[in-house]
JSON list of C-alpha atoms in Angstrom, two decimals:
[
{"chain": "A", "resi": 100, "resn": "MET", "atom": "CA", "xyz": [-16.28, 30.01, 24.07]},
{"chain": "A", "resi": 101, "resn": "ILE", "atom": "CA", "xyz": [-14.87, 27.42, 26.02]},
{"chain": "A", "resi": 102, "resn": "LYS", "atom": "CA", "xyz": [-12.03, 29.30, 26.89]},
{"chain": "A", "resi": 103, "resn": "LEU", "atom": "CA", "xyz": [-14.80, 31.26, 28.67]},
{"chain": "A", "resi": 104, "resn": "TRP", "atom": "CA", "xyz": [-16.22, 29.53, 29.78]},
{"chain": "A", "resi": 105, "resn": "LEU", "atom": "CA", "xyz": [-13.45, 27.51, 31.37]},
{"chain": "A", "resi": 106, "resn": "ASP", "atom": "CA", "xyz": [-11.92, 31.19, 32.55]},
{"chain": "A", "resi": 107, "resn": "LEU", "atom": "CA", "xyz": [-15.22, 32.38, 33.88]},
{"chain": "A", "resi": 108, "resn": "ASN", "atom": "CA", "xyz": [-16.06, 28.95, 35.76]},
{"chain": "A", "resi": 109, "resn": "ARG", "atom": "CA", "xyz": [-12.12, 28.92, 37.81]},
{"chain": "A", "resi": 110, "resn": "ASN", "atom": "CA", "xyz": [-11.54, 27.98, 41.75]},
{"chain": "A", "resi": 111, "resn": "GLY", "atom": "CA", "xyz": [-14.65, 27.54, 41.51]},
{"chain": "A", "resi": 112, "resn": "HIS", "atom": "CA", "xyz": [-16.84, 30.60, 40.96]},
{"chain": "A", "resi": 113, "resn": "PRO", "atom": "CA", "xyz": [-19.09, 30.99, 38.60]},
{"chain": "A", "resi": 114, "resn": "VAL", "atom": "CA", "xyz": [-18.70, 35.48, 38.04]},
{"chain": "A", "resi": 115, "resn": "PRO", "atom": "CA", "xyz": [-15.30, 35.97, 39.06]},
{"chain": "A", "resi": 116, "resn": "ILE", "atom": "CA", "xyz": [-15.37, 39.20, 41.34]},
{"chain": "A", "resi": 117, "resn": "TRP", "atom": "CA", "xyz": [-12.71, 40.78, 38.76]},
{"chain": "A", "resi": 118, "resn": "PHE", "atom": "CA", "xyz": [-15.13, 40.32, 36.40]},
{"chain": "A", "resi": 119, "resn": "ASP", "atom": "CA", "xyz": [-15.84, 43.73, 34.67]},
{"chain": "A", "resi": 120, "resn": "TRP", "atom": "CA", "xyz": [-19.80, 43.32, 33.34]},
{"chain": "A", "resi": 121, "resn": "PRO", "atom": "CA", "xyz": [-19.94, 46.72, 31.70]},
{"chain": "A", "resi": 122, "resn": "GLU", "atom": "CA", "xyz": [-16.69, 46.38, 29.77]},
{"chain": "A", "resi": 123, "resn": "VAL", "atom": "CA", "xyz": [-17.94, 43.73, 28.70]},
{"chain": "A", "resi": 124, "resn": "GLU", "atom": "CA", "xyz": [-21.63, 44.72, 27.84]},
{"chain": "A", "resi": 125, "resn": "SER", "atom": "CA", "xyz": [-19.71, 48.08, 26.11]},
{"chain": "A", "resi": 126, "resn": "GLU", "atom": "CA", "xyz": [-17.91, 45.01, 23.83]},
{"chain": "A", "resi": 127, "resn": "ALA", "atom": "CA", "xyz": [-21.00, 42.41, 23.37]},
{"chain": "A", "resi": 128, "resn": "ALA", "atom": "CA", "xyz": [-23.18, 42.19, 19.96]},
{"chain": "A", "resi": 129, "resn": "MET", "atom": "CA", "xyz": [-25.85, 40.66, 22.28]},
{"chain": "A", "resi": 130, "resn": "LEU", "atom": "CA", "xyz": [-26.75, 41.03, 25.03]},
{"chain": "A", "resi": 131, "resn": "VAL", "atom": "CA", "xyz": [-29.25, 38.43, 26.38]},
{"chain": "A", "resi": 132, "resn": "CYS", "atom": "CA", "xyz": [-31.29, 38.88, 29.87]},
{"chain": "A", "resi": 133, "resn": "TRP", "atom": "CA", "xyz": [-33.54, 36.38, 31.54]},
{"chain": "A", "resi": 134, "resn": "GLU", "atom": "CA", "xyz": [-34.87, 37.98, 35.65]},
{"chain": "A", "resi": 135, "resn": "HIS", "atom": "CA", "xyz": [-37.65, 36.24, 37.20]},
{"chain": "A", "resi": 136, "resn": "SER", "atom": "CA", "xyz": [-38.24, 38.81, 40.08]},
{"chain": "A", "resi": 137, "resn": "LEU", "atom": "CA", "xyz": [-37.69, 42.46, 38.61]},
{"chain": "A", "resi": 138, "resn": "ILE", "atom": "CA", "xyz": [-36.66, 44.62, 35.41]},
{"chain": "A", "resi": 139, "resn": "PRO", "atom": "CA", "xyz": [-33.78, 43.84, 34.56]},
{"chain": "A", "resi": 140, "resn": "GLY", "atom": "CA", "xyz": [-30.98, 47.15, 35.25]},
{"chain": "A", "resi": 141, "resn": "LEU", "atom": "CA", "xyz": [-30.67, 47.77, 31.43]},
{"chain": "A", "resi": 142, "resn": "ALA", "atom": "CA", "xyz": [-34.63, 48.67, 31.62]},
{"chain": "A", "resi": 143, "resn": "GLN", "atom": "CA", "xyz": [-34.16, 50.05, 35.29]},
{"chain": "A", "resi": 144, "resn": "THR", "atom": "CA", "xyz": [-35.63, 53.78, 35.40]},
{"chain": "A", "resi": 145, "resn": "GLN", "atom": "CA", "xyz": [-33.80, 56.18, 38.07]},
{"chain": "A", "resi": 146, "resn": "ALA", "atom": "CA", "xyz": [-36.57, 56.03, 40.70]},
{"chain": "A", "resi": 147, "resn": "TYR", "atom": "CA", "xyz": [-36.64, 52.47, 39.77]},
{"chain": "A", "resi": 148, "resn": "ALA", "atom": "CA", "xyz": [-33.33, 51.28, 40.35]},
{"chain": "A", "resi": 149, "resn": "LEU", "atom": "CA", "xyz": [-33.05, 53.61, 43.37]},
{"chain": "A", "resi": 150, "resn": "ALA", "atom": "CA", "xyz": [-36.48, 51.36, 45.08]},
{"chain": "A", "resi": 151, "resn": "ILE", "atom": "CA", "xyz": [-34.20, 48.41, 43.78]},
{"chain": "A", "resi": 152, "resn": "LEU", "atom": "CA", "xyz": [-31.03, 49.82, 45.74]},
{"chain": "A", "resi": 153, "resn": "HIS", "atom": "CA", "xyz": [-32.22, 51.32, 48.74]},
{"chain": "A", "resi": 154, "resn": "SER", "atom": "CA", "xyz": [-32.16, 55.35, 47.62]},
{"chain": "A", "resi": 155, "resn": "ASN", "atom": "CA", "xyz": [-28.35, 54.59, 46.81]},
{"chain": "A", "resi": 156, "resn": "MET", "atom": "CA", "xyz": [-27.17, 57.25, 44.63]},
{"chain": "A", "resi": 157, "resn": "ASP", "atom": "CA", "xyz": [-23.68, 56.32, 43.28]},
{"chain": "A", "resi": 158, "resn": "ALA", "atom": "CA", "xyz": [-24.59, 52.48, 42.25]},
{"chain": "A", "resi": 159, "resn": "ALA", "atom": "CA", "xyz": [-28.26, 53.42, 40.88]},
{"chain": "A", "resi": 160, "resn": "ASP", "atom": "CA", "xyz": [-26.34, 56.44, 39.07]},
{"chain": "A", "resi": 161, "resn": "ALA", "atom": "CA", "xyz": [-24.15, 52.98, 38.17]},
{"chain": "A", "resi": 162, "resn": "ARG", "atom": "CA", "xyz": [-26.54, 51.79, 36.90]},
{"chain": "A", "resi": 163, "resn": "ILE", "atom": "CA", "xyz": [-28.27, 54.47, 34.58]},
{"chain": "A", "resi": 164, "resn": "SER", "atom": "CA", "xyz": [-25.27, 54.91, 32.74]},
{"chain": "A", "resi": 165, "resn": "ARG", "atom": "CA", "xyz": [-24.80, 51.93, 31.44]},
{"chain": "A", "resi": 166, "resn": "GLN", "atom": "CA", "xyz": [-27.90, 51.98, 29.29]},
{"chain": "A", "resi": 167, "resn": "ALA", "atom": "CA", "xyz": [-25.39, 54.39, 27.58]},
{"chain": "A", "resi": 168, "resn": "ILE", "atom": "CA", "xyz": [-24.21, 50.34, 26.17]},
{"chain": "A", "resi": 169, "resn": "ILE", "atom": "CA", "xyz": [-28.00, 50.33, 24.36]},
{"chain": "A", "resi": 170, "resn": "THR", "atom": "CA", "xyz": [-28.57, 54.20, 23.02]},
{"chain": "A", "resi": 171, "resn": "ARG", "atom": "CA", "xyz": [-25.18, 54.62, 21.95]},
{"chain": "A", "resi": 172, "resn": "GLU", "atom": "CA", "xyz": [-25.71, 55.94, 17.80]},
{"chain": "A", "resi": 173, "resn": "GLY", "atom": "CA", "xyz": [-22.09, 56.08, 15.57]},
{"chain": "A", "resi": 174, "resn": "GLY", "atom": "CA", "xyz": [-18.45, 54.01, 16.25]},
{"chain": "A", "resi": 175, "resn": "ASN", "atom": "CA", "xyz": [-20.41, 50.45, 17.61]},
{"chain": "A", "resi": 176, "resn": "PRO", "atom": "CA", "xyz": [-23.66, 49.69, 16.57]},
{"chain": "A", "resi": 177, "resn": "ALA", "atom": "CA", "xyz": [-25.48, 48.81, 19.53]},
{"chain": "A", "resi": 178, "resn": "PRO", "atom": "CA", "xyz": [-26.01, 45.75, 21.29]},
{"chain": "A", "resi": 179, "resn": "THR", "atom": "CA", "xyz": [-29.18, 43.18, 20.01]},
{"chain": "A", "resi": 180, "resn": "LEU", "atom": "CA", "xyz": [-31.37, 43.93, 23.25]},
{"chain": "A", "resi": 181, "resn": "VAL", "atom": "CA", "xyz": [-33.23, 40.56, 24.30]},
{"chain": "A", "resi": 182, "resn": "LEU", "atom": "CA", "xyz": [-35.02, 40.76, 27.47]},
{"chain": "A", "resi": 183, "resn": "LEU", "atom": "CA", "xyz": [-36.83, 37.86, 29.10]},
{"chain": "A", "resi": 184, "resn": "ILE", "atom": "CA", "xyz": [-39.41, 39.14, 31.69]},
{"chain": "A", "resi": 185, "resn": "ASP", "atom": "CA", "xyz": [-41.39, 36.69, 33.94]},
{"chain": "A", "resi": 186, "resn": "GLU", "atom": "CA", "xyz": [-44.64, 38.69, 33.34]},
{"chain": "A", "resi": 187, "resn": "GLN", "atom": "CA", "xyz": [-44.65, 38.93, 37.27]},
{"chain": "A", "resi": 188, "resn": "ALA", "atom": "CA", "xyz": [-41.91, 40.73, 37.76]},
{"chain": "A", "resi": 189, "resn": "LEU", "atom": "CA", "xyz": [-44.25, 43.52, 35.62]},
{"chain": "A", "resi": 190, "resn": "TYR", "atom": "CA", "xyz": [-47.19, 44.27, 37.71]},
{"chain": "A", "resi": 191, "resn": "ARG", "atom": "CA", "xyz": [-44.47, 44.38, 41.62]},
{"chain": "A", "resi": 192, "resn": "PRO", "atom": "CA", "xyz": [-45.18, 46.70, 43.13]},
{"chain": "A", "resi": 193, "resn": "VAL", "atom": "CA", "xyz": [-41.36, 48.51, 43.15]},
{"chain": "A", "resi": 194, "resn": "GLY", "atom": "CA", "xyz": [-41.15, 52.08, 45.52]},
{"chain": "A", "resi": 195, "resn": "THR", "atom": "CA", "xyz": [-43.75, 54.14, 45.36]},
{"chain": "A", "resi": 196, "resn": "ALA", "atom": "CA", "xyz": [-47.19, 54.67, 42.65]},
{"chain": "A", "resi": 197, "resn": "GLU", "atom": "CA", "xyz": [-45.61, 57.52, 40.61]},
{"chain": "A", "resi": 198, "resn": "THR", "atom": "CA", "xyz": [-42.49, 54.82, 40.30]},
{"chain": "A", "resi": 199, "resn": "MET", "atom": "CA", "xyz": [-43.59, 52.24, 39.11]},
{"chain": "A", "resi": 200, "resn": "ARG", "atom": "CA", "xyz": [-45.95, 55.77, 36.13]},
{"chain": "A", "resi": 201, "resn": "GLU", "atom": "CA", "xyz": [-42.46, 56.05, 35.46]},
{"chain": "A", "resi": 202, "resn": "HIS", "atom": "CA", "xyz": [-41.42, 52.97, 34.43]},
{"chain": "A", "resi": 203, "resn": "TRP", "atom": "CA", "xyz": [-44.26, 52.23, 32.76]},
{"chain": "A", "resi": 204, "resn": "SER", "atom": "CA", "xyz": [-44.64, 55.62, 30.40]},
{"chain": "A", "resi": 205, "resn": "THR", "atom": "CA", "xyz": [-40.59, 54.89, 29.48]},
{"chain": "A", "resi": 206, "resn": "TRP", "atom": "CA", "xyz": [-41.33, 51.76, 28.04]}
]
């Protein structure tokens, strides 16, 4: 753990540019996220991600594809997912009213 911390903070960068989050997430036993403004990426719908990412379909698809980590079956078990979300993030409008309805009905 100390080696990872030192590696993450080398050259004064808290999270290096080279750090491959999808790979790290795919190997994790537990994923923990604290979010005060938005719904975390692993819990976003396609429409919500598109609204946050200014209609960038490639970025939204990449974000949504990460959700396979928490829904996978067989092989490696899915990691435990812990999300701590500020209540205001649940009510803050993102995109259209339909975007928010879809998001609420999904989760």
